[in-house]
Short mmCIF file of C-alpha atoms in Angstrom, two decimals:
data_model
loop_
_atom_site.label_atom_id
_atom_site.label_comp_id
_atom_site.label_asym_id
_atom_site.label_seq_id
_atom_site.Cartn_x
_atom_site.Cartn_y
_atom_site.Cartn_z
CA UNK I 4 63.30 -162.72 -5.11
CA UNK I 5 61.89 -161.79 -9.00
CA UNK I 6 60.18 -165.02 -10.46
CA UNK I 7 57.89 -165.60 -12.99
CA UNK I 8 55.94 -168.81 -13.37
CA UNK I 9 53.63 -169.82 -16.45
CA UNK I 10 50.49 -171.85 -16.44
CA UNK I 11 48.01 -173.27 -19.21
CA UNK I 12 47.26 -176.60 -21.15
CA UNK I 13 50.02 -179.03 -22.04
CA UNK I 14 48.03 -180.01 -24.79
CA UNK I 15 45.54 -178.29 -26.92
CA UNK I 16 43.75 -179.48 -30.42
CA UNK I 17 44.29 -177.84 -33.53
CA UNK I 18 41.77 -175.06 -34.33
CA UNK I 19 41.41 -173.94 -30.07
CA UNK I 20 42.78 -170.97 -28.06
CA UNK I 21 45.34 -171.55 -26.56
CA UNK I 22 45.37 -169.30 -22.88
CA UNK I 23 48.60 -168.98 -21.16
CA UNK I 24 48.87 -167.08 -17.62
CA UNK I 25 51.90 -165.87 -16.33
CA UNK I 26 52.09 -165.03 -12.60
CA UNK I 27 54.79 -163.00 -10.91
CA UNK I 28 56.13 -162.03 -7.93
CA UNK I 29 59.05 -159.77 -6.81
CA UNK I 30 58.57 -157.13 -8.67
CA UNK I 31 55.49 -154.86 -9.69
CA UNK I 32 53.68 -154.51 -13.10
CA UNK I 33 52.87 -150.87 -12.36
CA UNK I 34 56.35 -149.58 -11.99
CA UNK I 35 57.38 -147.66 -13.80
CA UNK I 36 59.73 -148.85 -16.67
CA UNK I 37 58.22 -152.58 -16.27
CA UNK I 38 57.50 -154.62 -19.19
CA UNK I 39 56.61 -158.46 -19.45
CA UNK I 40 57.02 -160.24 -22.65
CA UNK I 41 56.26 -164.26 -24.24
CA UNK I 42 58.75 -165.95 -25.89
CA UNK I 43 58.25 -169.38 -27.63
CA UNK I 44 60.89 -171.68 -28.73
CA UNK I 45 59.47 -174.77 -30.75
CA UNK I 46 61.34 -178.13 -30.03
CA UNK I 47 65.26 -178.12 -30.97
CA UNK I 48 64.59 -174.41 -32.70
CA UNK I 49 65.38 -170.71 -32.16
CA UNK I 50 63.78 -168.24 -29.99
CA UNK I 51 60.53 -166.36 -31.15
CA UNK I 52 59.06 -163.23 -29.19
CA UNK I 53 55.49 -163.34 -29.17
CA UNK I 54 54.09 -159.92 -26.93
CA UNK I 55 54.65 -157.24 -24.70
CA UNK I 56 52.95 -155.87 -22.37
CA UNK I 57 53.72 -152.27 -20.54
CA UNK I 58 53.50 -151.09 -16.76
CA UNK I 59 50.99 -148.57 -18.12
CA UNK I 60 49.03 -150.65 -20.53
CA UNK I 61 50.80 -150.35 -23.98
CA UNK I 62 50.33 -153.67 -26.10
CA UNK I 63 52.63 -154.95 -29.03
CA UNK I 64 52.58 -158.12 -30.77
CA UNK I 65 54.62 -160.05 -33.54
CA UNK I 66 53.87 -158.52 -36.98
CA UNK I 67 53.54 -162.09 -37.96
CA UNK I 68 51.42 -163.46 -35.12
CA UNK I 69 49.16 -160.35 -34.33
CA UNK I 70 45.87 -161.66 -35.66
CA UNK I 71 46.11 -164.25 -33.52
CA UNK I 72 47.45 -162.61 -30.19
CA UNK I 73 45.99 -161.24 -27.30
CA UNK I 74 48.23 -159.69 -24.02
CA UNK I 75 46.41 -158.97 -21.25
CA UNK I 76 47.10 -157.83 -17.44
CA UNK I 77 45.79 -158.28 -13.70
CA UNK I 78 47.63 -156.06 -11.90
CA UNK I 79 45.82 -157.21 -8.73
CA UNK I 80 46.99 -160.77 -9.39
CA UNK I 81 50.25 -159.95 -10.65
CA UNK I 82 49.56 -162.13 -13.56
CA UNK I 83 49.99 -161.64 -16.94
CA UNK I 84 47.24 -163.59 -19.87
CA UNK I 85 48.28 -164.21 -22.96
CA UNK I 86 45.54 -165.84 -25.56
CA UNK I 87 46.57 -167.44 -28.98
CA UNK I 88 43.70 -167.88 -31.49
CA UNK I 89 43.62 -170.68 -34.44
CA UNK I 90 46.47 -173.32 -32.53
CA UNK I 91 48.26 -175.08 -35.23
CA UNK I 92 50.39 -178.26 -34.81
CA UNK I 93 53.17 -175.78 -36.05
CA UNK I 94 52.20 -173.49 -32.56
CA UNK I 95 53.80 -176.54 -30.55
CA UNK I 96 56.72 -175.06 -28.63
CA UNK I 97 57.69 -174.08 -25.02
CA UNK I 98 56.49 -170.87 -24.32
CA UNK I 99 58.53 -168.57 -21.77
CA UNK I 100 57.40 -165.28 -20.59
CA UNK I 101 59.92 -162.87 -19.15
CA UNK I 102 60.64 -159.72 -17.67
CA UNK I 103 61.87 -156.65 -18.72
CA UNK I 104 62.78 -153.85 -16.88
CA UNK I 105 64.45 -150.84 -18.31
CA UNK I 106 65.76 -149.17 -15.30
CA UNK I 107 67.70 -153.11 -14.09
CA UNK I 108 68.99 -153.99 -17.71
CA UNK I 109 67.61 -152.12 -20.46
CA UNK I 110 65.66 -153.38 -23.12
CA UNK I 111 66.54 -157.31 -22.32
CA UNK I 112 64.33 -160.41 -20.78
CA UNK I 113 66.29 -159.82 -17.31
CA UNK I 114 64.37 -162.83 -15.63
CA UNK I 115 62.55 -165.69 -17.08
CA UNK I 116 60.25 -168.13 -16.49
CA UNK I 117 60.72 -171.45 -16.56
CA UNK I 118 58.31 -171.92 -19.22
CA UNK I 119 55.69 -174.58 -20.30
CA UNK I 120 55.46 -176.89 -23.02
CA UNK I 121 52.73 -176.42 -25.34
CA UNK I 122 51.22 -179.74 -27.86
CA UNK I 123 49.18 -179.10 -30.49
CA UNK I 124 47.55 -182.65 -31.68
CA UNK I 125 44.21 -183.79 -32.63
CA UNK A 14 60.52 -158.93 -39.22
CA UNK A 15 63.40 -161.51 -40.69
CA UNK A 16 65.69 -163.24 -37.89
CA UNK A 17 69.06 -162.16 -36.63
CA UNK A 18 71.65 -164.15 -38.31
CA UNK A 19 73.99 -166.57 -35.87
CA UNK A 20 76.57 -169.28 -36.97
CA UNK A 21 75.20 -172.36 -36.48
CA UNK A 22 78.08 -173.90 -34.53
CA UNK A 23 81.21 -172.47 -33.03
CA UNK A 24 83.99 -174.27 -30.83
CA UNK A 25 86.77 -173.85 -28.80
CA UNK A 26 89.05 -175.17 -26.48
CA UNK A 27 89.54 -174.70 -23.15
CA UNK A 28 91.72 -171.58 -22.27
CA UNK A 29 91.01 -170.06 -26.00
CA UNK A 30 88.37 -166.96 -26.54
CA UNK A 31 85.65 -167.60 -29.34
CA UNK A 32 83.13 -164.76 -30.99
CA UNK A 33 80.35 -165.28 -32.22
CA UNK A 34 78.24 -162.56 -34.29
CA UNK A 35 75.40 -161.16 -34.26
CA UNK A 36 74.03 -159.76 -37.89
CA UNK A 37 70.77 -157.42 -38.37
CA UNK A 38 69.71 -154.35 -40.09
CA UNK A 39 69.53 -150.70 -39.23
CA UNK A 40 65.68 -151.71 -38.10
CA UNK A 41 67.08 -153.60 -35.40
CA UNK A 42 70.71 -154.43 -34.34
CA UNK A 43 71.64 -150.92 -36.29
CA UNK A 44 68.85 -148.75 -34.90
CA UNK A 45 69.42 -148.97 -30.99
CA UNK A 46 71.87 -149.79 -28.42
CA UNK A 47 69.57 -152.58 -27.08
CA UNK A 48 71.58 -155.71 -27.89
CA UNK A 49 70.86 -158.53 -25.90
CA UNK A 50 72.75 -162.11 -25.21
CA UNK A 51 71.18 -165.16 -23.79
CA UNK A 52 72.70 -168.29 -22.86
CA UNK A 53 70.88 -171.62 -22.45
CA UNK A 54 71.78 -175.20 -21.40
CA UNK A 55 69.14 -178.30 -23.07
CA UNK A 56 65.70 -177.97 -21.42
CA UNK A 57 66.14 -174.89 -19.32
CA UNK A 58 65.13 -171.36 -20.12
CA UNK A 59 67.53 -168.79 -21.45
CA UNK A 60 69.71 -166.91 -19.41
CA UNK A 61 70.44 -163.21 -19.96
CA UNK A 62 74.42 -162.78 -20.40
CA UNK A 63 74.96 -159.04 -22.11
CA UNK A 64 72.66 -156.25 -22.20
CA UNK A 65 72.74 -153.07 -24.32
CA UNK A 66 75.16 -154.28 -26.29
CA UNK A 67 77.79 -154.35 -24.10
CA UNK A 68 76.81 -154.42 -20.21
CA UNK A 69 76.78 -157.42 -18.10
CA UNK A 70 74.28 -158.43 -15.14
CA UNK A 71 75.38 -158.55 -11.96
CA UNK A 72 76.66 -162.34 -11.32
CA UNK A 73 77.81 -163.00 -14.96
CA UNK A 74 81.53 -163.44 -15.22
CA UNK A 75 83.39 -160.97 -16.56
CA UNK A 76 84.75 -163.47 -19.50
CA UNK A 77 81.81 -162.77 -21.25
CA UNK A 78 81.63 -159.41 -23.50
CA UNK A 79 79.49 -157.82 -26.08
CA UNK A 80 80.30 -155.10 -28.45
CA UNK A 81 78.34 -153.52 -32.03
CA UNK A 82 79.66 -152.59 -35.36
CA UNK A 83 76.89 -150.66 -37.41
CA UNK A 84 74.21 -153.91 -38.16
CA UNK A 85 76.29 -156.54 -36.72
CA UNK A 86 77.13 -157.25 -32.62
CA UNK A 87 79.68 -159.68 -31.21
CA UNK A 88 79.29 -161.97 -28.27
CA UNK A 89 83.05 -163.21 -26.93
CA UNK A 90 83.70 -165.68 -24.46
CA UNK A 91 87.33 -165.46 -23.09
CA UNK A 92 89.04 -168.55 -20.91
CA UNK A 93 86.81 -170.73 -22.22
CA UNK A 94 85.77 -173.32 -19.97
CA UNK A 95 83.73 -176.51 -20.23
CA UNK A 96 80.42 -175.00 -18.42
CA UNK A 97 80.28 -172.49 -21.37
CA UNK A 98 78.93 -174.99 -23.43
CA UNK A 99 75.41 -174.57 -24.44
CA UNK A 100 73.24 -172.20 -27.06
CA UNK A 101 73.69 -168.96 -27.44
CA UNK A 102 70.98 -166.42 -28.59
CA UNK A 103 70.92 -162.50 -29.98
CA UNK A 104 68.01 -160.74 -29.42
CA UNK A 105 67.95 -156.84 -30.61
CA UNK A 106 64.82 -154.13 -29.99
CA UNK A 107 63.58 -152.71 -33.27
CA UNK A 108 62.46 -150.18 -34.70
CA UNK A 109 58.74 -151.35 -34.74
CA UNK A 110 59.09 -151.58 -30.72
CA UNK A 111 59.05 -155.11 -30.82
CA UNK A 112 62.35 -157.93 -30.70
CA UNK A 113 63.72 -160.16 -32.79
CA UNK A 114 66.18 -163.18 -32.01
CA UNK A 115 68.81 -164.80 -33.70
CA UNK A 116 68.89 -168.06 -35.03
CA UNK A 117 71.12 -169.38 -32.12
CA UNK A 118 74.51 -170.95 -31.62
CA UNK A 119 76.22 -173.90 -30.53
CA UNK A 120 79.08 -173.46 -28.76
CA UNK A 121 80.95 -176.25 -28.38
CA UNK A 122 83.58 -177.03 -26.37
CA UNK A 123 86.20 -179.14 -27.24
#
């Protein structure tokens, strides 16, 4: 069974990092073809993809968001870090990550988290 | 990279078919074959419905079907039936090897 689960502060104060993990099981981050990805969605808006990380290392970011963005992996773990620099109040969202696996379905988020609910507040 | 442009709102009634589209540029929806649909109920994480513009999961119903016209892709919902109610989301790869979602739509259904 593929599942992802995400982990981090509920509530972080403007200006911080914010550190999200993501830790998997089910599936390998050294396969071949194997990408995981975060996705935000603030509250009652639209989906935003954040990162991506590759099975064999390759990084990409939001052109927006890159600055502030940092995807990292633990292969030995099978856990995936993403960092966010600067938090805003406007950073509050739920952030997902997902997988995606070219050789099950392409270039889509096949399986997701259930993702984690990020505050920004003083 | 600008967002994918969704309706806001669609509806239907049960029994009917409803589309709703999908509209990018030749950076993203235009450039690839790597349309994606996502379906997602309040409070729970998205749910992947259509991949590569037109291919469906294994478990998804068959009622549920994607196709692409140059910058703009289609998500239809045939039958439509009361547990098809929730938001649906685009996403397309781009050119710049990163994604980009749409807006998202509420189906509604009546």
């Amino acid at each position: 069974q593929v599942t992802l689960k995400e982990s981090g502060p509920a509530l972080v104060k403007p200006t911080q990092t914010l550190t999200l993990t993501c830790t998997f099981s089910g599936f390998s981050l050294t396969t071949s073809g194997v990408r995981v990805s975060w996705v935000r969605q603030p509250p009652g808006k639209a989906l935003e993809w954040l990162a991506r990380i590759d099975w064999d290392g390759d990084k990409f970011y939001s052109t927006s968001l890159k600055t502030r963005l940092t995807i990292s992996k633990d292969t030995s773990k099978n856990q995936v870090v993403l960092t966010m620099t600067n938090m805003d109040p406007v950073d509050t969202a739920t952030y997902y990550c997902a997988r995606i696996w070219t050789t099950v379905a392409g270039m889509s988020f096949d399986i997701w988290g259930q993702g984690t609910m990020v505050t920004v507040s003083s | 990279q600008s967002a994918l442009t969704q309706p806001a709102s669609v509806s239907g009634s049960p029994g009917q078919s409803i589309t709703i589209s999908c509209t990018g540029t030749s950076s993203d929806v235009g450039a690839y074959n790597y349309v994606s649909w996502y379906q997602q109920y309040p409070g729970k994480a998205p749910k992947l419905m259509v991949y590569d513009v037109t291919k469906r999961p294994s478990g998804v119903s068959n009622r549920f079907s994607g196709s692409k016209s140059v910058n703009t892709a289609s998500l239809t919902i045939s039958g439509l039936q009361a547990e098809d109610e929730a938001d649906y989301y685009c996403s397309s790869y781009t050119r710049s090897s990163t994604w980009v979602f749409g807006g998202g739509t509420k189906l509604t259904v009546l």
